[in-house]
Coordinates of C-alpha atoms in Angstrom, one line a residue:
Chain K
X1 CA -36.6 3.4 -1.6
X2 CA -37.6 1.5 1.5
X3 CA -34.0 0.5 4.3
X4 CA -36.4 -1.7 6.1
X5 CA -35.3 -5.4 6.5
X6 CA -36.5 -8.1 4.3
X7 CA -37.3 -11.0 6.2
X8 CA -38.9 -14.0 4.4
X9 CA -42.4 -14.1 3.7
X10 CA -44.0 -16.6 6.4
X11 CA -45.5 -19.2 3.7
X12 CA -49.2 -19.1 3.3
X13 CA -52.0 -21.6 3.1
X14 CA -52.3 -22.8 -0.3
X15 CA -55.5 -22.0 -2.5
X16 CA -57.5 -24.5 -2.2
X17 CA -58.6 -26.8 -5.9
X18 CA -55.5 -26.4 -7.2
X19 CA -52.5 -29.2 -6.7
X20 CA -49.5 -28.3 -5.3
X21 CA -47.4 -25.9 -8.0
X22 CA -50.7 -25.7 -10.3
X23 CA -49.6 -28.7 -12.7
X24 CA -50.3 -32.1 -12.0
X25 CA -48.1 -34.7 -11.0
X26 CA -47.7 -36.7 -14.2
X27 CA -46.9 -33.4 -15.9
X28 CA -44.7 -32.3 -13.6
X29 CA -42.6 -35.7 -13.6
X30 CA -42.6 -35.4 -17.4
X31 CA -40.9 -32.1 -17.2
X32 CA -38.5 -33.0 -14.9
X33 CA -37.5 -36.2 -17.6
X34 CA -37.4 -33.4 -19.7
X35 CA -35.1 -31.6 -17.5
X36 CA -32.4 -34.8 -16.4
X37 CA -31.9 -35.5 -19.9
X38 CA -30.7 -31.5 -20.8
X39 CA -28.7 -31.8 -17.8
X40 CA -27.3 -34.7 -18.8
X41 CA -26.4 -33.0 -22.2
X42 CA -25.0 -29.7 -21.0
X43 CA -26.4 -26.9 -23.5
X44 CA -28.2 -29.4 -25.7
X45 CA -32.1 -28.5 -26.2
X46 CA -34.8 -31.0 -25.0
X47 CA -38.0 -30.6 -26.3
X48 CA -41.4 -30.8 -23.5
X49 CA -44.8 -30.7 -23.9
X50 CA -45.0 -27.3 -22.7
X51 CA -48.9 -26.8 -20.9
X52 CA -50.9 -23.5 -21.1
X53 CA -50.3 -21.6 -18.0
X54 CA -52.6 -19.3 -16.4
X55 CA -50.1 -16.5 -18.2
X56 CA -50.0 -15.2 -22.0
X57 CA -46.3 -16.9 -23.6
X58 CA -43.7 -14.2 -23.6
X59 CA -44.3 -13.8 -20.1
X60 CA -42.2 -16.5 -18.5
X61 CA -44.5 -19.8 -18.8
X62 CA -41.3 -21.9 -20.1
X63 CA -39.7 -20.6 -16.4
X64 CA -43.0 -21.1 -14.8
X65 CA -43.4 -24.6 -15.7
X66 CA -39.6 -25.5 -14.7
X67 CA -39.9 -23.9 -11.4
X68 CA -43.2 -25.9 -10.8
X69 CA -42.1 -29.2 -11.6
X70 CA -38.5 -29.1 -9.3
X71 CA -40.0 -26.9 -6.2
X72 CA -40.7 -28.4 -2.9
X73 CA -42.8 -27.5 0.2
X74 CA -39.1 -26.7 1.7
X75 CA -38.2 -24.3 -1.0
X76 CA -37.8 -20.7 -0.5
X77 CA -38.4 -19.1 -3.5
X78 CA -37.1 -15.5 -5.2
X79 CA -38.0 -14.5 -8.7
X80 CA -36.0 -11.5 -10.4
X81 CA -37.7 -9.3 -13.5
X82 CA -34.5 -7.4 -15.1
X83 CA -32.8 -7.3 -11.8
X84 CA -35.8 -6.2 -9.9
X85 CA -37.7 -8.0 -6.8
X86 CA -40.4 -5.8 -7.4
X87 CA -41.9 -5.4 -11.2
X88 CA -44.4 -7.2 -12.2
X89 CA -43.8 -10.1 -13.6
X90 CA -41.7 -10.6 -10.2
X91 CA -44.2 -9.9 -8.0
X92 CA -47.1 -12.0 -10.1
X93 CA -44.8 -15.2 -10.5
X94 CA -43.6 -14.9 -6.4
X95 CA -47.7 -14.3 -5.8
X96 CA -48.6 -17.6 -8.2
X97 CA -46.5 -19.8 -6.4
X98 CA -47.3 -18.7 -2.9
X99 CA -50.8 -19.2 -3.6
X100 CA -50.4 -22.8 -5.4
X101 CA -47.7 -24.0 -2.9
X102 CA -48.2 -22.0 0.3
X103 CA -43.8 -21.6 0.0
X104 CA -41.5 -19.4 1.7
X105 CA -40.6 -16.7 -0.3
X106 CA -37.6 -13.9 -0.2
X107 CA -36.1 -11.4 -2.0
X108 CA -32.5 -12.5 -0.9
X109 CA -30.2 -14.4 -3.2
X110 CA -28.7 -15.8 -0.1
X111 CA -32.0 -17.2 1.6
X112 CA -33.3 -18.2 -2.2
X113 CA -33.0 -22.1 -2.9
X114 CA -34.7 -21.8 -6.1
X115 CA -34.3 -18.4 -8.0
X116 CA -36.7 -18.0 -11.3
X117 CA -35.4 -15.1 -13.3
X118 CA -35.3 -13.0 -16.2
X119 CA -32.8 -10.9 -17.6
X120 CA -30.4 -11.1 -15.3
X121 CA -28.2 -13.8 -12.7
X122 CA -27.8 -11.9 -9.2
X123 CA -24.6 -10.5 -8.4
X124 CA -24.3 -11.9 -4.7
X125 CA -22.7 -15.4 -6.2
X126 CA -24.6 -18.5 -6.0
X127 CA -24.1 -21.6 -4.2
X128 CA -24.3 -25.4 -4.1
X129 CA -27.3 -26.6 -3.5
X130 CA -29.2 -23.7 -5.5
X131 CA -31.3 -23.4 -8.3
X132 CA -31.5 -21.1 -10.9
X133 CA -34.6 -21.1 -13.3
X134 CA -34.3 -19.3 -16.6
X135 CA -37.1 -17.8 -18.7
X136 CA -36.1 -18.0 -22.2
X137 CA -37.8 -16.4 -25.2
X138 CA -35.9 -18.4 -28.0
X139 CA -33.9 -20.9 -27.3
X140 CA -32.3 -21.5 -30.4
X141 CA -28.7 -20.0 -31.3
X142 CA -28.7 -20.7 -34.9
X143 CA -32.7 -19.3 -35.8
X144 CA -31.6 -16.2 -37.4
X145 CA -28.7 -18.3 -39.3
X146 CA -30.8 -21.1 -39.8
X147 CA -34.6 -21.3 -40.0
X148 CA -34.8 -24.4 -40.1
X149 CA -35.1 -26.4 -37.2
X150 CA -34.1 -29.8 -38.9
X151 CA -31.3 -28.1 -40.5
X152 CA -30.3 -26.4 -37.4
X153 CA -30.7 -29.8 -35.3
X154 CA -27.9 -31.2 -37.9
X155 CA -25.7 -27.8 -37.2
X156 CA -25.7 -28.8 -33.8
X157 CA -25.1 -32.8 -34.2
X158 CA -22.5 -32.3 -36.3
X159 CA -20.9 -29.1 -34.3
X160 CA -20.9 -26.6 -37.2
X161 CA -21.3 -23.5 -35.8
X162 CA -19.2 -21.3 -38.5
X163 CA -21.5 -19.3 -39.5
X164 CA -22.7 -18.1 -35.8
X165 CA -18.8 -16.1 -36.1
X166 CA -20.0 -14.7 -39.6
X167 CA -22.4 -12.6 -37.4
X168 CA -19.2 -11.6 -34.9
X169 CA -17.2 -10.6 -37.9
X170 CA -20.2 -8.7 -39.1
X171 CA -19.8 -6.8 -36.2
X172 CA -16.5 -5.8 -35.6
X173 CA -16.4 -5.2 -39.5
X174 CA -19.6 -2.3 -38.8
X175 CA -18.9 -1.1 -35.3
X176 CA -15.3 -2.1 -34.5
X177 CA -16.1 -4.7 -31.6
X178 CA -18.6 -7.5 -30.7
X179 CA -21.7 -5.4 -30.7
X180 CA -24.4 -8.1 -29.2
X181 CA -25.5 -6.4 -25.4
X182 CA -27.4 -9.7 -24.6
X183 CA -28.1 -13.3 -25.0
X184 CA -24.4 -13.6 -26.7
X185 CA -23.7 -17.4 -27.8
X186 CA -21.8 -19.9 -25.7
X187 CA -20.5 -22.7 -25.8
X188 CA -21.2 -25.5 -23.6
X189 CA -18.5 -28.2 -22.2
X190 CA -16.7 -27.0 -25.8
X191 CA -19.5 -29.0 -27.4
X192 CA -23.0 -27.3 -27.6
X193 CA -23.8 -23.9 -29.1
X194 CA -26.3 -22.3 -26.1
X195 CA -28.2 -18.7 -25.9
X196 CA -28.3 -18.0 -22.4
X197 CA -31.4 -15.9 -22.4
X198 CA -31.6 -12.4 -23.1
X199 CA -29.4 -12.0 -19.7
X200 CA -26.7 -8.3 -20.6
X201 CA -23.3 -10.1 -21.5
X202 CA -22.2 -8.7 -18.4
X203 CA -23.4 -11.7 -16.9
X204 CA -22.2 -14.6 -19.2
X205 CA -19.1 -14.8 -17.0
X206 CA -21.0 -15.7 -14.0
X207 CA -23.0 -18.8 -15.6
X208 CA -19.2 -20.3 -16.0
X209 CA -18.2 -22.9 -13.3
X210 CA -21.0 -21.7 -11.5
X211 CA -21.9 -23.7 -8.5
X212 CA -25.7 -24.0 -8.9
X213 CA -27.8 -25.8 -11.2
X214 CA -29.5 -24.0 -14.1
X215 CA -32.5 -24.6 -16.1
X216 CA -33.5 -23.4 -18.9
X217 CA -37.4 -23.3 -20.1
X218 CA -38.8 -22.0 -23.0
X219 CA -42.5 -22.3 -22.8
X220 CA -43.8 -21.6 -26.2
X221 CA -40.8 -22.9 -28.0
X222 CA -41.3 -26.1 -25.9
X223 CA -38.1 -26.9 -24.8
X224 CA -35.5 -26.8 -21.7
X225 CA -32.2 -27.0 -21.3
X226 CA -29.5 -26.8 -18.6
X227 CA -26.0 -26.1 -17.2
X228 CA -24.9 -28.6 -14.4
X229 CA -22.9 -27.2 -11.5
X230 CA -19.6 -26.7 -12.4
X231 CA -19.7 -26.6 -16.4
X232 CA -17.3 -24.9 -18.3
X233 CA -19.1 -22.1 -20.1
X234 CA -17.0 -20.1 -23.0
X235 CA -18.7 -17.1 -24.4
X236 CA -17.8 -16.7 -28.6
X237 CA -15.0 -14.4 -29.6
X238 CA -12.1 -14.2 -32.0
X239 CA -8.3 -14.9 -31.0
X240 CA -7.8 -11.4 -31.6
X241 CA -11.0 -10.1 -30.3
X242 CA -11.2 -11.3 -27.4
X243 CA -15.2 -11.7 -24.9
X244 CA -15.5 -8.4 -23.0
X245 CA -18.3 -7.4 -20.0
X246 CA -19.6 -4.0 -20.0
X247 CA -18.6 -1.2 -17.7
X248 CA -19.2 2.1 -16.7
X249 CA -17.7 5.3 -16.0
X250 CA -20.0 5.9 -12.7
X251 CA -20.5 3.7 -9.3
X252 CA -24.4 2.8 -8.5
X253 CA -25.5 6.6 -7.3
X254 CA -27.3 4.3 -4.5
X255 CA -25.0 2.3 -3.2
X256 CA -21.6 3.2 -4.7
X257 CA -21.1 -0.2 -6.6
X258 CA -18.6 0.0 -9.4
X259 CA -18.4 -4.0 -10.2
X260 CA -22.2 -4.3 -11.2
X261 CA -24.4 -4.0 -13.8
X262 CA -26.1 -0.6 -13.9
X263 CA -29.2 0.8 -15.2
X264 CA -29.9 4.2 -16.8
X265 CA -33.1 5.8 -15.5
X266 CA -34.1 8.7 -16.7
X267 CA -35.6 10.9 -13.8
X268 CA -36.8 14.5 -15.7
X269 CA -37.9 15.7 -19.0
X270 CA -34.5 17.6 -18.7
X271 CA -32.2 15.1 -19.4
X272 CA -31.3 14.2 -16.2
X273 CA -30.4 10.4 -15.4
X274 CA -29.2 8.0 -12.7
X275 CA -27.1 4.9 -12.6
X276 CA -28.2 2.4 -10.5
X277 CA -27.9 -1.1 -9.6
X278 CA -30.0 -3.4 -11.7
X279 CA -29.7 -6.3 -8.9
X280 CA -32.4 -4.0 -6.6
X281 CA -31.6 -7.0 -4.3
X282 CA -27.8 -6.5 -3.9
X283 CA -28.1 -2.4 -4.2
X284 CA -30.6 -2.8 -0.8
X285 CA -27.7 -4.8 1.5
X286 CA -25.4 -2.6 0.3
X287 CA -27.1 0.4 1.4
X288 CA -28.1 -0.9 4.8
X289 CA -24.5 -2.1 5.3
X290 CA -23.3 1.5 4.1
X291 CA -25.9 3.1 6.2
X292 CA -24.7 0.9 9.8
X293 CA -20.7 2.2 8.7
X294 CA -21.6 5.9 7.9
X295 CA -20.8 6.8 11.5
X296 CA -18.1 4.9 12.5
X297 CA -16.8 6.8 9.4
X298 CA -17.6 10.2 9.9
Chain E
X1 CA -2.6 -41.7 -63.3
X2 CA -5.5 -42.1 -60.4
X3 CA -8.3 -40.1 -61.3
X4 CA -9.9 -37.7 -58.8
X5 CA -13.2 -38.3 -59.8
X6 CA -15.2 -41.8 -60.3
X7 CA -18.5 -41.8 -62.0
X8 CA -19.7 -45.6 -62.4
X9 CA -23.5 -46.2 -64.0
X10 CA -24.8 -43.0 -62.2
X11 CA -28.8 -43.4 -62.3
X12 CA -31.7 -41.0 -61.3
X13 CA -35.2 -41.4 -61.9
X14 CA -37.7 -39.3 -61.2
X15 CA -40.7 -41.7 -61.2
X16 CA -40.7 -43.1 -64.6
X17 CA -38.8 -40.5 -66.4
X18 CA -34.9 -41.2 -66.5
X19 CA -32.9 -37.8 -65.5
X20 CA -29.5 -39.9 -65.7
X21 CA -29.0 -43.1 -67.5
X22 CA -26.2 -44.9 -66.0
X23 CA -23.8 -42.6 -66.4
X24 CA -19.9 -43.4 -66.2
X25 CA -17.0 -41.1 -66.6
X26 CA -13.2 -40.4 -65.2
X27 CA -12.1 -37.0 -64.3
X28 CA -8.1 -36.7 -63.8
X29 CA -6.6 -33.9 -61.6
X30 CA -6.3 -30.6 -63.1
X31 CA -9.4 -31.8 -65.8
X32 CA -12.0 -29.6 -66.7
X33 CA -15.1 -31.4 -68.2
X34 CA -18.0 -29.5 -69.9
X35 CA -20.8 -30.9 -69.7
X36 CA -23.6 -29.5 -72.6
X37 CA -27.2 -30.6 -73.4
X38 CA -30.5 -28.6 -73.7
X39 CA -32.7 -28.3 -70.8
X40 CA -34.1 -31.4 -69.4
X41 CA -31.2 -33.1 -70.8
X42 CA -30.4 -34.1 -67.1
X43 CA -27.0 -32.6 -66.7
X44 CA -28.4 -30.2 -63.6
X45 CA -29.2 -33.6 -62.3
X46 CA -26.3 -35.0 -63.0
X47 CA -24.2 -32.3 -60.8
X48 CA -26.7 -32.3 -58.3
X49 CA -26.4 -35.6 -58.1
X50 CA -22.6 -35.7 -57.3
X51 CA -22.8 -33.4 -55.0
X52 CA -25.1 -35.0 -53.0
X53 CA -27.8 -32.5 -53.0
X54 CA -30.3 -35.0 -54.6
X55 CA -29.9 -38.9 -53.7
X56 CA -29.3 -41.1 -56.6
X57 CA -30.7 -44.2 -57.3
X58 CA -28.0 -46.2 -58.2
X59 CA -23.9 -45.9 -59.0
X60 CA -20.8 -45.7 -57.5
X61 CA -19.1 -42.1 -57.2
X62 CA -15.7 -42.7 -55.8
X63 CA -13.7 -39.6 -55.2
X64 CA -9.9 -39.5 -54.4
X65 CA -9.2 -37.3 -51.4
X66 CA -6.0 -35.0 -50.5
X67 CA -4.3 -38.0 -49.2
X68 CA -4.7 -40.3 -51.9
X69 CA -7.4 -42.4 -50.7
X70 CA -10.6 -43.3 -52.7
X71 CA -13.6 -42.1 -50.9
X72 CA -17.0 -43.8 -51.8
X73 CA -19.7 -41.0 -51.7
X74 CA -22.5 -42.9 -51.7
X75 CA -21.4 -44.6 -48.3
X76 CA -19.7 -42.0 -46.8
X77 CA -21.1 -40.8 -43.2
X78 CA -22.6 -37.3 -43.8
X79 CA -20.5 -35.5 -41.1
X80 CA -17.5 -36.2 -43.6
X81 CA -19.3 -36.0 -46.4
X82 CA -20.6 -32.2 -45.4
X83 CA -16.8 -31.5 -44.1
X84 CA -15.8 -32.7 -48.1
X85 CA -17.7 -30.6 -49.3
X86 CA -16.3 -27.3 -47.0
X87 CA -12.9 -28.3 -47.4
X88 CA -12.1 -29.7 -51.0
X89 CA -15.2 -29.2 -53.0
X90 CA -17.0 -26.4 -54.2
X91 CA -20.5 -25.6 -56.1
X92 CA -20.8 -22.4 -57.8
X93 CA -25.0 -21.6 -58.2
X94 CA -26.2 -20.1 -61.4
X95 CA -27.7 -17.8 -59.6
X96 CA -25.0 -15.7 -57.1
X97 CA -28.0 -15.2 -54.9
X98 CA -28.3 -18.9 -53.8
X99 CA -24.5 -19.5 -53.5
X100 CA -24.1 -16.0 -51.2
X101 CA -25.3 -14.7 -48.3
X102 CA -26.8 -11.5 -49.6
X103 CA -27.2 -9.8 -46.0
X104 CA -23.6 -10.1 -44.7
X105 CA -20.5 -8.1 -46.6
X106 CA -18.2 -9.9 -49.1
X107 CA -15.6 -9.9 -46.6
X108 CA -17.5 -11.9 -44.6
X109 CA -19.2 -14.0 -47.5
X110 CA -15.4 -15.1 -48.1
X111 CA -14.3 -15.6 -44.3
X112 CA -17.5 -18.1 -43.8
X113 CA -15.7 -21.1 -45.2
X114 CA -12.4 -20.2 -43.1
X115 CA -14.9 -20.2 -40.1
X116 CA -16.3 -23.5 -40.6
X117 CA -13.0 -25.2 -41.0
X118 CA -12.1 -23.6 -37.5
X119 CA -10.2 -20.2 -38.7
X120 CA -11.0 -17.8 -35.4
X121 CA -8.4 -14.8 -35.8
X122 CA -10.1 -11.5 -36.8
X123 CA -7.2 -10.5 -38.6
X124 CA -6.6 -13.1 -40.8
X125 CA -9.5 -13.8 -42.3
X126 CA -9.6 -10.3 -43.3
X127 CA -6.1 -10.7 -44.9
X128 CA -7.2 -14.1 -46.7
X129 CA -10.3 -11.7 -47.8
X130 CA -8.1 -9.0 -49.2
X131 CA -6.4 -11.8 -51.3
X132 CA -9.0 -13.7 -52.5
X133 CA -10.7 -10.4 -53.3
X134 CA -7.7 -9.7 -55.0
X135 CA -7.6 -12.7 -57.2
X136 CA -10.9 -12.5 -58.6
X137 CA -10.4 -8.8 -59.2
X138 CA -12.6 -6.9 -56.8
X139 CA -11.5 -3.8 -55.6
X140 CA -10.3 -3.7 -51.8
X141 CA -12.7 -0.9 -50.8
X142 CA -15.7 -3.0 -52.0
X143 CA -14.5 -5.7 -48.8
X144 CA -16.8 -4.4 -46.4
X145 CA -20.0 -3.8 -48.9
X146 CA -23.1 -6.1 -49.1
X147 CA -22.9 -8.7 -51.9
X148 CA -26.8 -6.9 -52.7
X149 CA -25.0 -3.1 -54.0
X150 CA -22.5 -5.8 -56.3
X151 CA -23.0 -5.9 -60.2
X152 CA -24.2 -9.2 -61.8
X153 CA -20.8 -9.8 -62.6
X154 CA -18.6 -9.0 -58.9
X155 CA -21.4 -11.4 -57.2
X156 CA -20.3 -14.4 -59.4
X157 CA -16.6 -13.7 -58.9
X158 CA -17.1 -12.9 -55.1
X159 CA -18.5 -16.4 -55.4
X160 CA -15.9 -18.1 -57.0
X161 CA -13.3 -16.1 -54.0
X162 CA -15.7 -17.8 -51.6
X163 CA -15.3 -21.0 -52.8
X164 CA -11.8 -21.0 -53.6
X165 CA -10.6 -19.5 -50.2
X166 CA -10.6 -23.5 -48.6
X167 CA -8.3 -23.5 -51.6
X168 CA -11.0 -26.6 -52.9
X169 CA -9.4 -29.6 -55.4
X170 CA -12.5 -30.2 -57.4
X171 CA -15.1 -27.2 -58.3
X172 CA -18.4 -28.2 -59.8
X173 CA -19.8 -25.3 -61.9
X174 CA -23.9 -24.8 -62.5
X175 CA -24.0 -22.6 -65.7
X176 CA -21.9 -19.8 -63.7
X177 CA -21.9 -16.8 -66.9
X178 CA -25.8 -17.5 -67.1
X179 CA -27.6 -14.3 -66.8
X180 CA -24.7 -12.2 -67.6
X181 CA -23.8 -10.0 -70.8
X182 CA -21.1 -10.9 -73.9
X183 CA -18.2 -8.4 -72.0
X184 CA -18.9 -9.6 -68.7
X185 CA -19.3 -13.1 -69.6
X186 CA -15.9 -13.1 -71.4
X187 CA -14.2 -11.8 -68.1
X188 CA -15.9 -13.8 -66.0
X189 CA -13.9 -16.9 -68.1
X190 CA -11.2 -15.2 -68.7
X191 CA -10.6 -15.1 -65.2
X192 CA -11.7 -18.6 -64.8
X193 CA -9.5 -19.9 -66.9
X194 CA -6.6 -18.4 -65.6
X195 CA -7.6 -19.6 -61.8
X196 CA -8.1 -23.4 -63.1
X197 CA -4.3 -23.2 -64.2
X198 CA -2.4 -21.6 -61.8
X199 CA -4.6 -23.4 -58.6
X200 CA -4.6 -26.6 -60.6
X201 CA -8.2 -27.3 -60.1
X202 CA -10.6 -29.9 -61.3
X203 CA -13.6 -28.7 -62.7
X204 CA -16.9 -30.1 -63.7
X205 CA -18.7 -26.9 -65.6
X206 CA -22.6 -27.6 -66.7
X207 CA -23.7 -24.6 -69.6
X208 CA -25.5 -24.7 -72.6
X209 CA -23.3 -22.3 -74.3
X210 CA -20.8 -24.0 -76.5
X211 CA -18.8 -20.8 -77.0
X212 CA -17.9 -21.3 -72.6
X213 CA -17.4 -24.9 -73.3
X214 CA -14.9 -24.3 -76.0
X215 CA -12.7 -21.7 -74.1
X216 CA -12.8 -23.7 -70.9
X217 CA -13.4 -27.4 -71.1
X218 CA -10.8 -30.1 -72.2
X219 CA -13.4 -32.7 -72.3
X220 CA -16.8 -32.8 -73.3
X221 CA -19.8 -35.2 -72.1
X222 CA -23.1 -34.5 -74.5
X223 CA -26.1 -35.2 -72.9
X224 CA -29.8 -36.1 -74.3
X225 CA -32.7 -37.4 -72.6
X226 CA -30.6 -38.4 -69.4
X227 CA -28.3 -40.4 -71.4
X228 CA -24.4 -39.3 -72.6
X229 CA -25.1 -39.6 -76.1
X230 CA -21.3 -38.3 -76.9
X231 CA -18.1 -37.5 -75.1
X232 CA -14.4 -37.1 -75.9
X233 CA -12.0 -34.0 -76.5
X234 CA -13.7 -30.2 -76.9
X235 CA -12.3 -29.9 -80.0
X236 CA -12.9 -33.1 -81.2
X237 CA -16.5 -33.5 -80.4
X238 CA -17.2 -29.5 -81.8
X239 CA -15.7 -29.9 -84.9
X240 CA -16.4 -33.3 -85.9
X241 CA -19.4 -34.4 -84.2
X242 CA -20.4 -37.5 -84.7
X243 CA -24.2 -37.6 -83.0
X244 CA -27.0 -36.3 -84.6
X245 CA -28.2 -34.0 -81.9
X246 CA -24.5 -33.2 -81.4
X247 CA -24.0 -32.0 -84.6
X248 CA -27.5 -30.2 -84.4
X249 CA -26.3 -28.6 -81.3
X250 CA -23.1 -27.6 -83.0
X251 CA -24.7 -25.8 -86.1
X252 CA -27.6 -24.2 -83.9
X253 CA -24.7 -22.0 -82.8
X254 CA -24.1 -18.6 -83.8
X255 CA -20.5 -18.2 -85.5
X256 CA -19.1 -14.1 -85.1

C-alpha cells in the first residue's frame, strides 16, 4: 500500500462525439424530474426511463445515470466500490466520467462534491453541499413479501408494512437477534418503507440527519429515490430488540481504527486473516497522519 | 337488537349467469349462519362477495362496527376497509395453505396480525402466540415450527389462532373441515364451537356438509342457482324442509 499523497486528478479533455456526461440533454432533465419528485417524497420510489448505458445492469447503470444527469463541469467527482477507491467498478465509473466530462476527480471524501457509491457511505462524515449517488440493485422493500408491484404500491400508500417485522421476528425467533448484515429496511420521515442499498447495517446510522443529499438509482428496476439533507432515517427494530451496528473485537491492522467497518481478508492458504478498513480512503489519511506522529511519539 | 351484519339485494353476475340473486339477510351479534348449497350454488360468491374480495354488482352490505356505527361496505374508502378487515373481521380459506404463510413459523403466522395493527414488542407477541396457540390446542413446542411440518388438522386451527388473535367480531368461514378426516373434522368443530361461545363471535360458515351445519349454525340460508331458495332455524329447515332441493339435500345425507 502506496503513503503517497492523493492530489486531485487535473480534469482531462473530454472525448470527443460524446455530449457532456454521455446522455443527452432531454434525458438528462428527465431524470433529474425524476429525481425532484423522490426528493420531494422522502423514501418514496419514482419510476424513470432508465437508458442502456455503455455497462451490463447489475453494474451500477441506475447510479451512472443519476450521477450524469446532476454533475457539473465544477464537480469533483469520487466513486467508492465496497469501500474501495480502487476496484473496478470504481476505477471504470471515475475513468467514464472523466472521459465524457473532462471533471476533476479525487479519492477524498472531503474534496468529493458528488460521491457515486456502492456498498458503503464513507466514514469521514459528509457535508452540506454534497452529493451522494447510490447504486441500487432492488429498490423495493416489500419484493420478497410481496411480488406484486401493484400490491406492493398499495402496501406503501396505505403504510402497511407489518409483514416487513414478520421477517425480523423470523429472525430473532432462528438466530436470537436481527440477523440482516445489509440493506436492512428504514423508514423514511416515519412514513415510507426504504432499502438503502446493499450498504452493511453498520452504516444505516450515518444516512440519518445526514447533511448531504442522496440519490438513489436503480437502473434496471427503473426507478430513483432520495433522502433530502436532514431527513429523519429510523432503521426497523422491536421495542425490545432494539437496531444495533456491527463491531469488532480488533482495530484496522493498518491504521488502528476501532470505530469503522472492517473487512476480513484472507492473506494464506493457512488460515491467516487481516482486519482492515473497508473505507481504503479514510484507512490512507489515517496512516499518513499516524506515520507524521510516530516520532514525536517515540 | 342492531344487527352486526346487513345484507340488502346482494347481486353478482358473472356475464349472463347470476352467482347471487339479490340476496338479503340480518346477522345479530353472537349469530352463526350456515350457509349450504351444492357447488355452483353461489354461496363461495356470496362470501367472497362480503368480504370484498370480488366486487358486486349491486346491494347494500352495512356492517355495524365496535362503536356502534353502521359502516356501508360498498362505499367505504379501502384504507378502512383493508384496516376492517385486520382488525374485526376474519376469513378462514378452505385451504390452510392460502390463509397461512407456509414459509414463516406459526409463532410468527399468529404475531403477523398484531404487527399490522402496530404491536412492535418482541416479547409480547410471543406471549399472545403462546395463548392463542394455547386455545386452539397446539402444543407450545410446535411455536417455533413451519406451518409446512403441521398436520392437515394443526394448520386449520393455527389458522383460526391467526385470525382470532385481533380478537375479530365477525369470522367468515370457507368450508374450513374440507379436506380433513371424520376424527379430525369433529375436533376441528368441537373446538369451534366452544371458541364461538366463549369469544362471542359472529360467524358466517359456507360447507356443504349438513352434519357441520347442524353442530354449528343457528341459522341456515339454502342456496340454489344463486338464489336463497330457503332460510330459517337449523333445526327447523333440517327437519322439516320445506323446498324441494332442500329436502333433496336433506335425504341425500348419510344418517350413522
Amino acid at each position: 500500500m502506496t503513503l503517497s499523497p492523493q492530489l486531485p486528478s487535473s480534469p482531462a479533455l473530454p472525448e470527443p462525439g460524446f455530449n457532456f456526461a454521455y446522455l443527452d440533454e432531454q434525458t438528462k432533465r428527465s431524470i433529474r424530474r425524476a429525481a425532484l419528485k423522490a426528493v420531494a417524497i422522502p423514501g418514496h420510489q419514482i419510476p424513470f426511463s432508465s437508458r442502456e448505458m455503455p455497462m451490463s445492469y447489475g453494474w451500477g447503470t441506475g447510479g451512472v445515470q443519476v450521477t450524469a444527469s446532476v454533475i457539473g463541469q465544477m464537480d469533483t467527482l469520487k466513486v467508492i466500490d465496497q469501500g474501495a477507491d480502487d476496484t473496478t467498478n470504481a476505477v471504470n465509473i471515475r475513468r467514464f466520467f472523466r472521459k465524457v466530462c473532462g471533471i476533476n476527480t479525487t479519492e477524498r471524501t472531503e474534496e468529493a462534491t458528488l460521491i457515486q457509491t456502492r456498498h458503503r457511505i464513507p466514514e469521514t462524515p459528509l457535508r452540506e453541499g454534497q452529493i451522494m449517488v447510490y447504486q441500487v440493485p432492488m429498490p423495493e422493500p416489500l419484493y420478497f413479501i410481496e411480488p406484486s408491484r401493484t400490491e406492493a404500491n398499495k402496501m406503501h400508500a396505505l403504510e402497511e408494512y407489518g409483514p416487513v417485522y414478520v421477517r425480523l421476528y423470523e429472525d430473532i425467533t432462528r438466530f436470537g437477534h436481527i440477523a440482516m448484515a445489509y440493506d436492512y429496511p428504514v423508514m423514511v420521515n416515519d412514513r415510507y418503507l426504504m432499502k438503502p442499498s446493499p450498504i452493511p447495517r453498520f452504516d444505516n446510522p450515518k444516512l440519518h440527519m445526514n447533511p448531504a443529499l442522496q440519490l438513489f438509482g436503480a437502473g434496471r428496476e427503473k426507478r430513483i429515490y432520495a433522502l433530502p439533507p436532514y431527513t429523519k432515517v429510523k432503521s426497523l427494530d422491536f421495542e425490545d430488540h432494539p437496531f444495533t451496528v456491527e463491531t469488532w473485537d480488533q482495530p484496522c491492522e493498518f491504521c488502528g481504527a476501532t470505530d469503522t467497518y472492517l473487512d476480513e481478508v484472507v492473506t494464506d492458504d493457512q488460515g491467516s486473516r487481516l482486519w482492515i478498513c473497508s473505507d481504503t480512503d479514510y484507512c490512507n489519511q489515517r496512516q499518513q497522519n499516524n506515520h507524521l506522529l510516530t516520532p514525536t511519539l517515540s | 337488537m342492531q344487527p352486526l351484519l346487513t345484507i340488502d339485494n346482494l347481486s353478482k353476475t358473472y356475464n349472463s349467469i347470476y352467482a347471487c340473486d339479490r340476496i338479503s339477510f340480518d346477522l345479530y351479534p353472537g349469530q352463526v349462519l350456515g350457509i349450504i348449497g351444492e357447488s355452483g350454488s353461489g354461496k363461495s360468491t356470496l362470501l367472497n362477495a362480503i368480504a370484498g374480495h370480488i366486487p358486486v354488482d349491486a346491494g347494500e352490505i352495512v356492517y355495524c362496527d365496535r362503536s356502534g356505527q353502521p359502516i356501508n361496505l360498498r362505499t367505504l374508502p379501502e384504507v378502512h376497509h383493508r384496516k376492517l378487515m385486520k382488525t374485526e373481521w376474519g376469513f378462514v380459506q378452505q385451504n390452510p395453505r392460502d390463509g397461512l404463510r407456509m414459509t414463516v413459523t406459526a409463532g410468527a403466522n399468529i404475531g403477523e396480525r398484531l404487527l399490522d395493527v402496530g404491536e412492535r414488542h418482541y416479547g409480547n407477541i410471543r406471549s399472545e402466540a403462546i395463548e392463542w396457540l394455547s386455545q386452539v390446542e397446539i402444543p407450545h413446542s410446535r411455536m417455533d415450527d413451519l406451518p409446512s411440518t403441521f398436520s392437515g388438522g394443526m394448520q386449520q386451527r393455527l389458522q383460526l389462532a391467526r385470525i382470532l388473535v385481533t380478537q375479530p367480531r365477525l369470522v367468515l368461514m370457507d368450508e374450513p373441515t374440507g379436506g380433513l378426516d371424520v376424527s379430525v373434522q369433529a375436533k376441528l368443530l368441537d373446538l369451534m364451537r366452544s371458541l364461538v361461545r366463549t369469544l362471542h363471535l359472529s360467524v358466517i360458515l359456507v360447507t356443504h356438509d349438513i352434519g357441520v351445519v347442524r353442530l354449528l349454525a343457528h341459522r341456515l340460508m339454502v342456496m340454489q342457482n344463486g338464489q336463497v331458495v330457503e332460510t330459517g332455524l337449523t333445526d327447523q329447515v333440517l327437519d322439516d324442509p320445506h323446498h324441494p332441493y332442500t329436502q333433496q339435500l336433506v335425504s341425500a345425507t348419510l344418517m350413522p
